[in-house]
Amino acid sequence: MNWITQNRSLVITLVIIAFVSALLLNGMSVATAVSIFLSGITLAALYFLVASGISIIFGLMDVLNFAHGSFFMLGAYAGWTFYTNPRLIFNSVPFLLALMAALSLNNILARRISVPTLGRWAATLVAVGIVVFAIRDFPLDKLVAMGTTMTGKVIATAEAQEPLTTMFYRTALFFLAGLVLNFAFGSQNRDTLQPSTTRTVATALTLVALGVLLLLVREVGEQAILNTESNLRFLLALIFGATVGGLLGALMEWGLIRPLYARPIYQILLTLGLVFVADQVVRLVWGPAGAFMEIPKWFSTQSRECPSDNLILWLSQHCDSVMVFGRAFPSYRLLIILIGISMVAAIALLLQRSRLGMIIRAGVQDSEMVEALGINVRRIFTMVFGIGTALAGLGGVVAAPFLGVYPGMALEFLLQAFIVVVIGGLGSIPGAAVGALLVGLARAYGDHIVLSGIQLPWMADSISGSPAIARASTVLIMAIVLFIKPTGIFGKKES
């Protein structure tokens, strides 16, 4: 009874869900019900990968990142590009690595020189000018064109790539821009524990060496990736997409969010602006048209034996679908569900069983006390922000073969992710999981009502609705939960 009293909002919500589910399942076959349920879990896994990052970041840092959906989109495009057109990776990532290498020297350069506000603005303009000059006449259109062009031919890699001397020159300019940008940011750790000079220089040299290596092996590397078996290439694309999301997120926290911790309104305005910046960058680099990522061979085989009768047979047949209660269900969607469940378990283990998780949980309660114990809280903030955006990037790559990649996916998933975290409670990882489950199932059952209709117990004929029903169902659930408990199912009132 005590548990029910303490969690009465959760109990009431589950009772309402059970009642609504009973109405929706009326007259529905077991195969259909299970298929819709699995479809809902598939969407829930994707929503969780985005929403969990928002919850982790807000729970520790009180930062509401409206640009989080953009990392989902950028991760999707990064993974898709790695899988289909790695030459763009080898000819662009070195620029980012050179910029990050220079910025990593911030604590050596900026903490020794005090730059007035006017000087910081001047440094910013100079850095932007150097970057603009560095990318002048860069053959982006040729590097992106991995398919048949308007001329009826495929642009060869040798024709698309610039000579190494030109690429090294552009990379050096990005490094110079980063050095100048350090004086615009000022020291980002002036009031916290300072990392050692040796470690800082070693980090910068490692990033520079990695960028140079990518340029030196760009032709061999492209062929090696494209000749890699599709399953392994997809796994590498997952890692690459998550890495890109994590690095960009860490860079965003370090350079843009960190100076604005005391100004939350500016944080919101900044992250909202970055949503539109990311959308325009995607349209500029990859174009306004969307694309689908090829499903790995393990989940796309079509033969006389398909669909597989069960998961055991699927392990040897690798069919594109598996029979579930007499109805075929795409095997790739089962992989999405597995990844979602794995991430729920991994985050739970990270927060509950690791030293980093202990620091994060302590930092949520009292960050000043944690710093007094000799822990660099700023670095932990950057790591947490990177972990959150890495989850979004991973979700984008996972979604690419299922939903494709397109410029509008950032706003679409951002909206659903915020509905998830509001339902579950801001800052709560269990809440994000439960909220994602509710939203995913609502979308799946809503789509079924639109396509096939629903027969209620007191009606002789089934009724159907417009596609807006599926979208409105998630908002309706959010309204019900907020009416019962304004802080969300697992949310806590601020003391």
Short mmCIF file of C-alpha atoms in Angstrom, two decimals:
data_model
loop_
_atom_site.label_atom_id
_atom_site.label_comp_id
_atom_site.label_asym_id
_atom_site.label_seq_id
_atom_site.Cartn_x
_atom_site.Cartn_y
_atom_site.Cartn_z
CA MET A 1 0.00 0.00 0.00
CA ASN A 2 2.85 2.39 0.78
CA TRP A 3 4.29 1.88 -2.71
CA ILE A 4 0.90 2.58 -4.29
CA THR A 5 0.48 5.72 -2.20
CA GLN A 6 3.95 7.01 -3.08
CA ASN A 7 3.49 6.26 -6.79
CA ARG A 8 -0.22 6.95 -7.15
CA SER A 9 0.30 9.12 -10.25
CA LEU A 10 2.09 6.25 -11.99
CA VAL A 11 -0.61 3.78 -10.91
CA ILE A 12 -3.42 6.05 -12.15
CA THR A 13 -1.61 6.54 -15.45
CA LEU A 14 -1.13 2.78 -15.90
CA VAL A 15 -4.81 2.13 -15.12
CA ILE A 16 -5.89 4.69 -17.73
CA ILE A 17 -3.49 3.19 -20.27
CA ALA A 18 -4.77 -0.31 -19.55
CA PHE A 19 -8.37 0.83 -20.01
CA VAL A 20 -7.61 2.59 -23.30
CA SER A 21 -5.58 -0.39 -24.51
CA ALA A 22 -8.50 -2.73 -23.79
CA LEU A 23 -10.71 -0.56 -25.97
CA LEU A 24 -8.17 -0.47 -28.78
CA LEU A 25 -7.58 -4.24 -28.66
CA ASN A 26 -11.27 -5.08 -28.84
CA GLY A 27 -11.93 -7.35 -31.81
CA MET A 28 -8.26 -7.34 -32.85
CA SER A 29 -6.40 -10.57 -33.59
CA VAL A 30 -3.37 -11.52 -31.49
CA ALA A 31 -1.06 -11.29 -34.52
CA THR A 32 -2.25 -7.78 -35.33
CA ALA A 33 -2.02 -6.64 -31.72
CA VAL A 34 1.53 -7.98 -31.33
CA SER A 35 2.60 -6.45 -34.64
CA ILE A 36 1.28 -3.03 -33.60
CA PHE A 37 2.90 -3.42 -30.19
CA LEU A 38 6.30 -4.20 -31.73
CA SER A 39 5.93 -1.24 -34.10
CA GLY A 40 5.28 0.97 -31.09
CA ILE A 41 8.33 -0.43 -29.28
CA THR A 42 10.41 0.30 -32.39
CA LEU A 43 9.42 3.96 -32.31
CA ALA A 44 9.85 4.02 -28.54
CA ALA A 45 13.48 2.86 -28.90
CA LEU A 46 14.24 5.75 -31.27
CA TYR A 47 12.44 8.28 -29.09
CA PHE A 48 14.33 7.06 -26.03
CA LEU A 49 17.73 7.52 -27.69
CA VAL A 50 16.88 11.20 -28.21
CA ALA A 51 14.93 11.83 -25.00
CA SER A 52 17.44 10.12 -22.70
CA GLY A 53 20.13 12.58 -23.78
CA ILE A 54 17.84 15.52 -23.06
CA SER A 55 17.06 14.08 -19.61
CA ILE A 56 20.71 13.40 -18.74
CA ILE A 57 21.78 16.90 -19.76
CA PHE A 58 18.91 18.66 -18.01
CA GLY A 59 19.18 16.51 -14.88
CA LEU A 60 22.84 17.39 -14.29
CA MET A 61 23.27 20.78 -15.95
CA ASP A 62 19.78 22.36 -15.99
CA VAL A 63 20.28 23.03 -19.70
CA LEU A 64 17.24 22.58 -21.93
CA ASN A 65 18.89 21.80 -25.26
CA PHE A 66 16.47 22.63 -28.07
CA ALA A 67 19.18 21.68 -30.58
CA HIS A 68 19.21 18.07 -29.41
CA GLY A 69 17.17 16.89 -32.39
CA SER A 70 19.81 18.41 -34.66
CA PHE A 71 22.39 15.97 -33.28
CA PHE A 72 19.99 13.16 -34.16
CA MET A 73 19.87 14.48 -37.73
CA LEU A 74 23.61 15.14 -37.99
CA GLY A 75 24.36 11.67 -36.63
CA ALA A 76 22.03 10.16 -39.23
CA TYR A 77 23.70 12.03 -42.08
CA ALA A 78 27.19 11.26 -40.72
CA GLY A 79 26.45 7.53 -40.51
CA TRP A 80 24.78 7.49 -43.92
CA THR A 81 27.74 9.34 -45.46
CA PHE A 82 30.22 6.95 -43.85
CA TYR A 83 28.25 4.00 -45.21
CA THR A 84 27.75 5.29 -48.76
CA ASN A 85 30.31 8.04 -49.45
CA PRO A 86 33.33 7.92 -47.12
CA ARG A 87 35.39 10.18 -49.40
CA LEU A 88 33.47 13.16 -48.00
CA ILE A 89 34.51 12.04 -44.50
CA PHE A 90 38.20 11.78 -45.36
CA ASN A 91 38.19 15.21 -47.02
CA SER A 92 36.25 17.15 -44.38
CA VAL A 93 36.80 15.63 -40.92
CA PRO A 94 40.48 16.76 -40.83
CA PHE A 95 39.23 20.36 -40.83
CA LEU A 96 37.12 19.72 -37.72
CA LEU A 97 39.97 17.86 -36.01
CA ALA A 98 42.38 20.75 -36.68
CA LEU A 99 39.88 23.22 -35.25
CA MET A 100 39.33 21.07 -32.14
CA ALA A 101 43.10 20.61 -31.71
CA ALA A 102 43.62 24.36 -31.63
CA LEU A 103 40.68 24.90 -29.25
CA SER A 104 42.06 22.25 -26.90
CA LEU A 105 45.00 24.61 -26.27
CA ASN A 106 42.61 27.15 -24.75
CA ASN A 107 43.84 26.77 -21.20
CA ILE A 108 47.45 27.33 -22.24
CA LEU A 109 46.82 30.37 -24.41
CA ALA A 110 43.77 32.23 -23.12
CA ARG A 111 44.42 31.94 -19.39
CA ARG A 112 47.71 33.82 -19.82
CA ILE A 113 46.22 36.72 -21.75
CA SER A 114 43.26 38.83 -20.66
CA VAL A 115 41.31 40.03 -23.71
CA PRO A 116 38.70 42.82 -23.37
CA THR A 117 35.19 42.38 -24.73
CA LEU A 118 35.90 44.39 -27.89
CA GLY A 119 38.99 42.30 -28.52
CA ARG A 120 36.97 39.09 -28.20
CA TRP A 121 34.52 40.27 -30.83
CA ALA A 122 37.42 41.19 -33.08
CA ALA A 123 38.98 37.75 -32.57
CA THR A 124 35.66 36.10 -33.45
CA LEU A 125 35.38 38.05 -36.69
CA VAL A 126 38.99 37.25 -37.62
CA ALA A 127 38.45 33.53 -36.92
CA VAL A 128 35.28 33.47 -39.03
CA GLY A 129 37.11 35.25 -41.82
CA ILE A 130 39.91 32.68 -41.76
CA VAL A 131 37.38 29.81 -41.94
CA VAL A 132 35.57 31.45 -44.85
CA PHE A 133 38.88 31.91 -46.67
CA ALA A 134 39.85 28.29 -45.87
CA ILE A 135 36.74 26.80 -47.51
CA ARG A 136 36.83 29.14 -50.51
CA ASP A 137 36.41 27.12 -53.76
CA PHE A 138 36.24 23.86 -51.80
CA PRO A 139 34.80 21.19 -54.21
CA LEU A 140 31.96 20.16 -51.91
CA ASP A 141 29.52 19.41 -54.74
CA LYS A 142 31.93 16.90 -56.28
CA LEU A 143 32.66 15.18 -52.98
CA VAL A 144 28.96 14.79 -52.21
CA ALA A 145 28.09 13.46 -55.70
CA MET A 146 28.64 9.74 -55.13
CA GLY A 147 25.81 8.80 -57.52
CA THR A 148 24.99 9.55 -61.14
CA THR A 149 25.15 13.30 -61.81
CA MET A 150 23.27 15.46 -64.30
CA THR A 151 25.96 14.72 -66.89
CA GLY A 152 25.08 11.03 -66.72
CA LYS A 153 28.30 9.90 -65.06
CA VAL A 154 29.67 9.31 -61.59
CA ILE A 155 32.36 11.73 -60.48
CA ALA A 156 35.48 9.70 -59.71
CA THR A 157 37.16 10.18 -56.36
CA ALA A 158 40.42 11.30 -57.97
CA GLU A 159 38.55 14.00 -59.86
CA ALA A 160 36.59 15.16 -56.80
CA GLN A 161 39.51 15.38 -54.37
CA GLU A 162 41.96 18.24 -54.17
CA PRO A 163 45.75 17.64 -54.03
CA LEU A 164 47.18 16.87 -50.62
CA THR A 165 49.13 20.13 -50.53
CA THR A 166 45.91 22.12 -50.91
CA MET A 167 44.18 20.03 -48.24
CA PHE A 168 47.06 20.52 -45.80
CA TYR A 169 46.90 24.26 -46.47
CA ARG A 170 43.16 24.37 -45.73
CA THR A 171 43.64 22.25 -42.59
CA ALA A 172 46.38 24.60 -41.34
CA LEU A 173 44.02 27.55 -41.82
CA PHE A 174 41.38 25.80 -39.68
CA PHE A 175 44.02 25.27 -36.98
CA LEU A 176 44.92 28.96 -37.16
CA ALA A 177 41.23 29.90 -36.89
CA GLY A 178 40.98 27.77 -33.75
CA LEU A 179 44.00 29.49 -32.19
CA VAL A 180 42.44 32.91 -32.81
CA LEU A 181 39.08 31.70 -31.53
CA ASN A 182 40.68 30.82 -28.18
CA PHE A 183 41.07 34.52 -27.44
CA ALA A 184 37.41 35.10 -28.32
CA PHE A 185 36.25 32.44 -25.84
CA GLY A 186 38.68 33.32 -23.08
CA SER A 187 39.71 30.67 -20.57
CA GLN A 188 36.91 28.14 -20.14
CA ASN A 189 38.33 26.74 -16.89
CA ARG A 190 39.55 29.86 -15.13
CA ASP A 191 37.76 29.02 -11.87
CA THR A 192 38.18 25.25 -11.94
CA LEU A 193 40.96 22.71 -11.71
CA GLN A 194 43.42 23.18 -14.57
CA PRO A 195 44.51 20.19 -16.68
CA SER A 196 48.24 19.67 -17.00
CA THR A 197 50.06 21.37 -19.87
CA THR A 198 51.53 18.05 -21.01
CA ARG A 199 48.12 16.43 -21.29
CA THR A 200 46.70 19.44 -23.14
CA VAL A 201 49.53 19.48 -25.70
CA ALA A 202 49.31 15.70 -26.11
CA THR A 203 45.58 15.97 -26.85
CA ALA A 204 46.17 18.66 -29.47
CA LEU A 205 48.98 16.70 -31.13
CA THR A 206 46.83 13.56 -31.20
CA LEU A 207 43.98 15.37 -32.95
CA VAL A 208 46.37 16.92 -35.48
CA ALA A 209 48.04 13.57 -36.15
CA LEU A 210 44.65 11.91 -36.68
CA GLY A 211 43.63 14.60 -39.18
CA VAL A 212 46.89 14.24 -41.10
CA LEU A 213 46.52 10.45 -41.11
CA LEU A 214 43.00 10.69 -42.55
CA LEU A 215 44.32 12.82 -45.42
CA LEU A 216 47.23 10.48 -46.13
CA VAL A 217 45.05 7.36 -46.29
CA ARG A 218 41.97 8.96 -47.86
CA GLU A 219 42.01 6.92 -51.09
CA VAL A 220 42.98 3.63 -49.48
CA GLY A 221 40.57 4.26 -46.63
CA GLU A 222 37.64 4.97 -48.92
CA GLN A 223 38.15 1.75 -50.84
CA ALA A 224 38.63 -0.24 -47.64
CA ILE A 225 35.33 1.03 -46.19
CA LEU A 226 33.33 0.53 -49.40
CA ASN A 227 34.72 -2.99 -49.81
CA THR A 228 33.85 -3.89 -46.22
CA GLU A 229 30.98 -6.32 -45.79
CA SER A 230 27.71 -4.42 -45.23
CA ASN A 231 27.09 -5.64 -41.67
CA LEU A 232 30.51 -4.54 -40.42
CA ARG A 233 30.25 -1.29 -42.37
CA PHE A 234 26.91 -0.57 -40.72
CA LEU A 235 28.42 -1.23 -37.28
CA LEU A 236 31.24 1.20 -38.08
CA ALA A 237 28.64 3.73 -39.28
CA LEU A 238 26.86 3.42 -35.91
CA ILE A 239 30.10 4.12 -34.07
CA PHE A 240 30.97 7.01 -36.39
CA GLY A 241 27.55 8.64 -36.11
CA ALA A 242 27.60 8.41 -32.31
CA THR A 243 31.17 9.76 -32.22
CA VAL A 244 30.29 12.73 -34.42
CA GLY A 245 27.27 13.51 -32.26
CA GLY A 246 29.33 13.26 -29.08
CA LEU A 247 32.22 15.40 -30.33
CA LEU A 248 29.97 18.11 -31.71
CA GLY A 249 27.96 18.12 -28.49
CA ALA A 250 31.09 18.39 -26.33
CA LEU A 251 32.38 21.21 -28.53
CA MET A 252 29.03 23.00 -28.28
CA GLU A 253 29.00 22.76 -24.48
CA TRP A 254 32.61 23.91 -24.16
CA GLY A 255 32.43 26.85 -26.52
CA LEU A 256 28.79 28.00 -26.50
CA ILE A 257 26.86 26.68 -23.49
CA ARG A 258 29.53 27.04 -20.79
CA PRO A 259 29.69 30.87 -20.89
CA LEU A 260 25.89 31.01 -20.54
CA TYR A 261 25.25 28.86 -17.45
CA ALA A 262 24.19 31.93 -15.50
CA ARG A 263 21.89 33.12 -18.32
CA PRO A 264 19.31 30.38 -19.06
CA ILE A 265 17.26 32.55 -21.42
CA TYR A 266 20.34 33.03 -23.60
CA GLN A 267 20.85 29.24 -23.56
CA ILE A 268 17.36 28.70 -24.94
CA LEU A 269 17.80 31.35 -27.62
CA LEU A 270 21.19 29.91 -28.58
CA THR A 271 20.02 26.31 -28.88
CA LEU A 272 16.92 27.39 -30.82
CA GLY A 273 19.13 29.28 -33.24
CA LEU A 274 21.40 26.26 -33.68
CA VAL A 275 18.38 24.22 -34.82
CA PHE A 276 18.01 26.42 -37.89
CA VAL A 277 21.78 26.60 -38.44
CA ALA A 278 22.05 22.79 -38.47
CA ASP A 279 19.09 22.51 -40.84
CA GLN A 280 20.69 24.92 -43.30
CA VAL A 281 24.07 23.19 -43.04
CA VAL A 282 22.46 19.86 -43.94
CA ARG A 283 20.65 21.43 -46.89
CA LEU A 284 23.86 23.12 -48.04
CA VAL A 285 26.03 19.99 -47.81
CA TRP A 286 23.64 17.17 -48.75
CA GLY A 287 20.80 19.05 -50.45
CA PRO A 288 17.09 19.33 -49.61
CA ALA A 289 16.18 15.86 -50.88
CA GLY A 290 16.15 12.91 -48.52
CA ALA A 291 17.71 9.46 -48.98
CA PHE A 292 17.44 5.96 -47.57
CA MET A 293 20.32 4.05 -46.07
CA GLU A 294 20.72 0.47 -47.21
CA ILE A 295 19.66 -2.15 -44.66
CA PRO A 296 22.59 -4.44 -43.73
CA LYS A 297 22.62 -7.85 -45.39
CA TRP A 298 21.83 -9.69 -42.16
CA PHE A 299 18.45 -7.96 -42.09
CA SER A 300 17.60 -7.76 -45.79
CA THR A 301 18.01 -11.26 -47.26
CA GLN A 302 15.10 -12.40 -49.44
CA SER A 303 14.87 -16.06 -50.42
CA ARG A 304 12.44 -18.97 -50.62
CA GLU A 305 13.06 -19.68 -46.94
CA CYS A 306 11.92 -16.22 -45.91
CA PRO A 307 10.33 -15.05 -43.74
CA SER A 308 12.04 -16.98 -40.95
CA ASP A 309 9.67 -18.96 -38.75
CA ASN A 310 11.47 -17.89 -35.57
CA LEU A 311 14.55 -16.08 -34.32
CA ILE A 312 16.58 -19.27 -34.09
CA LEU A 313 16.16 -19.93 -37.80
CA TRP A 314 16.77 -16.27 -38.55
CA LEU A 315 20.29 -16.59 -37.14
CA SER A 316 21.18 -18.81 -40.10
CA GLN A 317 18.80 -17.42 -42.74
CA HIS A 318 19.13 -13.65 -42.06
CA CYS A 319 15.74 -12.98 -43.62
CA ASP A 320 14.32 -9.50 -43.93
CA SER A 321 11.37 -10.53 -41.73
CA VAL A 322 10.48 -12.95 -38.95
CA MET A 323 7.14 -14.62 -38.27
CA VAL A 324 5.64 -13.36 -35.00
CA PHE A 325 2.35 -15.06 -34.04
CA GLY A 326 1.72 -15.91 -37.68
CA ARG A 327 2.50 -12.45 -39.06
CA ALA A 328 5.76 -11.29 -40.70
CA PHE A 329 7.60 -8.53 -38.90
CA PRO A 330 10.73 -6.77 -40.30
CA SER A 331 13.86 -8.13 -38.66
CA TYR A 332 15.61 -4.75 -38.77
CA ARG A 333 12.93 -3.31 -36.50
CA LEU A 334 13.75 -6.05 -34.00
CA LEU A 335 17.36 -4.81 -34.12
CA ILE A 336 16.14 -1.28 -33.31
CA ILE A 337 14.24 -2.66 -30.32
CA LEU A 338 17.33 -4.58 -29.17
CA ILE A 339 19.52 -1.45 -29.43
CA GLY A 340 16.96 0.56 -27.47
CA ILE A 341 16.77 -2.01 -24.68
CA SER A 342 20.58 -2.25 -24.62
CA MET A 343 20.90 1.51 -24.25
CA VAL A 344 18.39 1.53 -21.38
CA ALA A 345 20.47 -1.12 -19.59
CA ALA A 346 23.78 0.60 -20.42
CA ILE A 347 22.62 3.98 -19.10
CA ALA A 348 21.26 2.35 -15.94
CA LEU A 349 24.59 0.59 -15.35
CA LEU A 350 26.52 3.79 -16.08
CA LEU A 351 24.52 5.84 -13.58
CA GLN A 352 24.22 3.22 -10.85
CA ARG A 353 27.38 1.10 -11.04
CA SER A 354 30.20 3.34 -12.32
CA ARG A 355 32.30 6.06 -10.72
CA LEU A 356 31.22 8.50 -13.43
CA GLY A 357 27.59 7.70 -12.66
CA MET A 358 28.20 8.32 -8.96
CA ILE A 359 29.76 11.71 -9.78
CA ILE A 360 26.87 12.57 -12.08
CA ARG A 361 24.27 11.68 -9.44
CA ALA A 362 26.20 13.64 -6.82
CA GLY A 363 26.57 16.57 -9.19
CA VAL A 364 22.82 16.67 -9.70
CA GLN A 365 22.40 17.13 -5.93
CA ASP A 366 25.26 19.55 -5.21
CA SER A 367 27.83 20.36 -7.91
CA GLU A 368 29.77 22.76 -5.63
CA MET A 369 30.37 20.04 -3.04
CA VAL A 370 31.55 17.64 -5.78
CA GLU A 371 34.03 20.23 -7.02
CA ALA A 372 35.24 20.81 -3.47
CA LEU A 373 36.25 17.13 -3.41
CA GLY A 374 38.76 17.78 -6.20
CA ILE A 375 36.61 16.69 -9.16
CA ASN A 376 36.62 18.87 -12.27
CA VAL A 377 32.87 19.43 -12.60
CA ARG A 378 33.26 21.42 -15.82
CA ARG A 379 34.90 18.43 -17.48
CA ILE A 380 32.13 16.17 -16.20
CA PHE A 381 29.57 18.57 -17.65
CA THR A 382 31.29 18.38 -21.04
CA MET A 383 31.42 14.58 -20.87
CA VAL A 384 27.73 14.33 -19.94
CA PHE A 385 26.73 16.70 -22.71
CA GLY A 386 28.79 14.63 -25.15
CA ILE A 387 27.22 11.38 -23.93
CA GLY A 388 23.74 12.84 -24.37
CA THR A 389 24.39 14.05 -27.92
CA ALA A 390 26.20 10.79 -28.77
CA LEU A 391 23.00 8.90 -27.90
CA ALA A 392 21.09 11.19 -30.26
CA GLY A 393 23.67 10.62 -33.00
CA LEU A 394 23.45 6.86 -32.49
CA GLY A 395 19.67 7.06 -32.74
CA GLY A 396 19.95 8.93 -36.02
CA VAL A 397 22.08 6.23 -37.62
CA VAL A 398 19.78 3.49 -36.30
CA ALA A 399 16.78 5.31 -37.79
CA ALA A 400 18.39 5.92 -41.20
CA PRO A 401 17.61 2.50 -42.79
CA PHE A 402 14.13 2.58 -41.20
CA LEU A 403 12.97 6.14 -41.87
CA GLY A 404 15.66 7.53 -44.17
CA VAL A 405 17.58 10.79 -43.78
CA TYR A 406 16.00 14.16 -44.55
CA PRO A 407 16.44 17.75 -43.33
CA GLY A 408 13.18 17.91 -41.36
CA MET A 409 13.92 14.92 -39.13
CA ALA A 410 15.53 17.11 -36.44
CA LEU A 411 12.40 19.08 -35.63
CA GLU A 412 10.18 16.01 -35.96
CA PHE A 413 12.10 13.94 -33.42
CA LEU A 414 12.81 16.92 -31.19
CA LEU A 415 9.06 17.48 -30.74
CA GLN A 416 8.42 13.84 -29.90
CA ALA A 417 11.43 13.74 -27.55
CA PHE A 418 10.19 16.74 -25.59
CA ILE A 419 6.75 15.17 -25.29
CA VAL A 420 8.50 12.05 -23.96
CA VAL A 421 10.52 13.90 -21.31
CA VAL A 422 7.52 15.98 -20.23
CA ILE A 423 5.46 12.82 -19.76
CA GLY A 424 8.23 10.97 -17.93
CA GLY A 425 9.56 13.94 -15.97
CA LEU A 426 12.45 16.24 -16.85
CA GLY A 427 15.78 14.83 -15.72
CA SER A 428 14.51 11.28 -15.12
CA ILE A 429 15.99 8.43 -17.18
CA PRO A 430 13.29 5.91 -16.07
CA GLY A 431 10.77 8.60 -16.97
CA ALA A 432 12.32 8.93 -20.42
CA ALA A 433 12.00 5.16 -20.94
CA VAL A 434 8.36 5.04 -19.80
CA GLY A 435 7.50 8.20 -21.71
CA ALA A 436 9.10 6.84 -24.89
CA LEU A 437 7.11 3.63 -24.50
CA LEU A 438 3.82 5.52 -24.13
CA VAL A 439 4.51 7.85 -27.05
CA GLY A 440 5.70 5.04 -29.32
CA LEU A 441 2.65 2.88 -28.61
CA ALA A 442 0.33 5.86 -29.04
CA ARG A 443 1.79 6.59 -32.46
CA ALA A 444 1.59 2.94 -33.52
CA TYR A 445 -2.04 2.49 -32.42
CA GLY A 446 -2.92 5.89 -33.87
CA ASP A 447 -1.51 4.88 -37.25
CA HIS A 448 -3.48 1.64 -37.09
CA ILE A 449 -6.70 3.54 -36.44
CA VAL A 450 -5.99 5.75 -39.44
CA LEU A 451 -5.27 2.81 -41.76
CA SER A 452 -7.70 0.13 -40.55
CA GLY A 453 -10.07 1.81 -38.13
CA ILE A 454 -11.12 0.66 -34.68
CA GLN A 455 -14.21 -1.15 -33.45
CA LEU A 456 -15.39 -0.10 -29.99
CA PRO A 457 -17.45 -2.58 -27.89
CA TRP A 458 -20.68 -0.56 -28.14
CA MET A 459 -20.42 0.02 -31.92
CA ALA A 460 -21.38 -2.40 -34.67
CA ASP A 461 -19.08 -0.83 -37.29
CA SER A 462 -15.46 0.24 -37.03
CA ILE A 463 -14.52 3.89 -37.16
CA SER A 464 -11.43 5.50 -38.65
CA GLY A 465 -9.88 8.95 -38.52
CA SER A 466 -7.49 11.34 -40.17
CA PRO A 467 -3.68 11.08 -39.92
CA ALA A 468 -3.81 13.90 -37.37
CA ILE A 469 -5.16 11.40 -34.82
CA ALA A 470 -1.82 9.63 -34.56
CA ARG A 471 -0.01 12.90 -33.94
CA ALA A 472 -2.65 14.22 -31.54
CA SER A 473 -2.64 11.03 -29.46
CA THR A 474 0.80 11.80 -28.01
CA VAL A 475 -0.23 15.33 -27.06
CA LEU A 476 -3.40 13.94 -25.45
CA ILE A 477 -1.37 11.54 -23.31
CA MET A 478 0.90 14.40 -22.27
CA ALA A 479 -2.11 16.51 -21.27
CA ILE A 480 -3.57 13.65 -19.19
CA VAL A 481 -0.28 13.01 -17.39
CA LEU A 482 0.28 16.70 -16.67
CA PHE A 483 -3.28 17.01 -15.37
CA ILE A 484 -2.66 14.15 -12.93
CA LYS A 485 0.93 15.10 -12.06
CA PRO A 486 2.32 18.39 -13.43
CA THR A 487 5.94 17.29 -12.91
CA GLY A 488 5.54 14.16 -15.06
CA ILE A 489 5.30 10.52 -14.00
CA PHE A 490 8.77 10.34 -12.42
CA GLY A 491 9.37 14.06 -12.03
CA LYS A 492 10.12 15.62 -8.66
CA LYS A 493 9.08 18.99 -7.32
CA GLU A 494 11.83 21.54 -6.91
CA SER A 495 12.68 22.19 -3.28
#
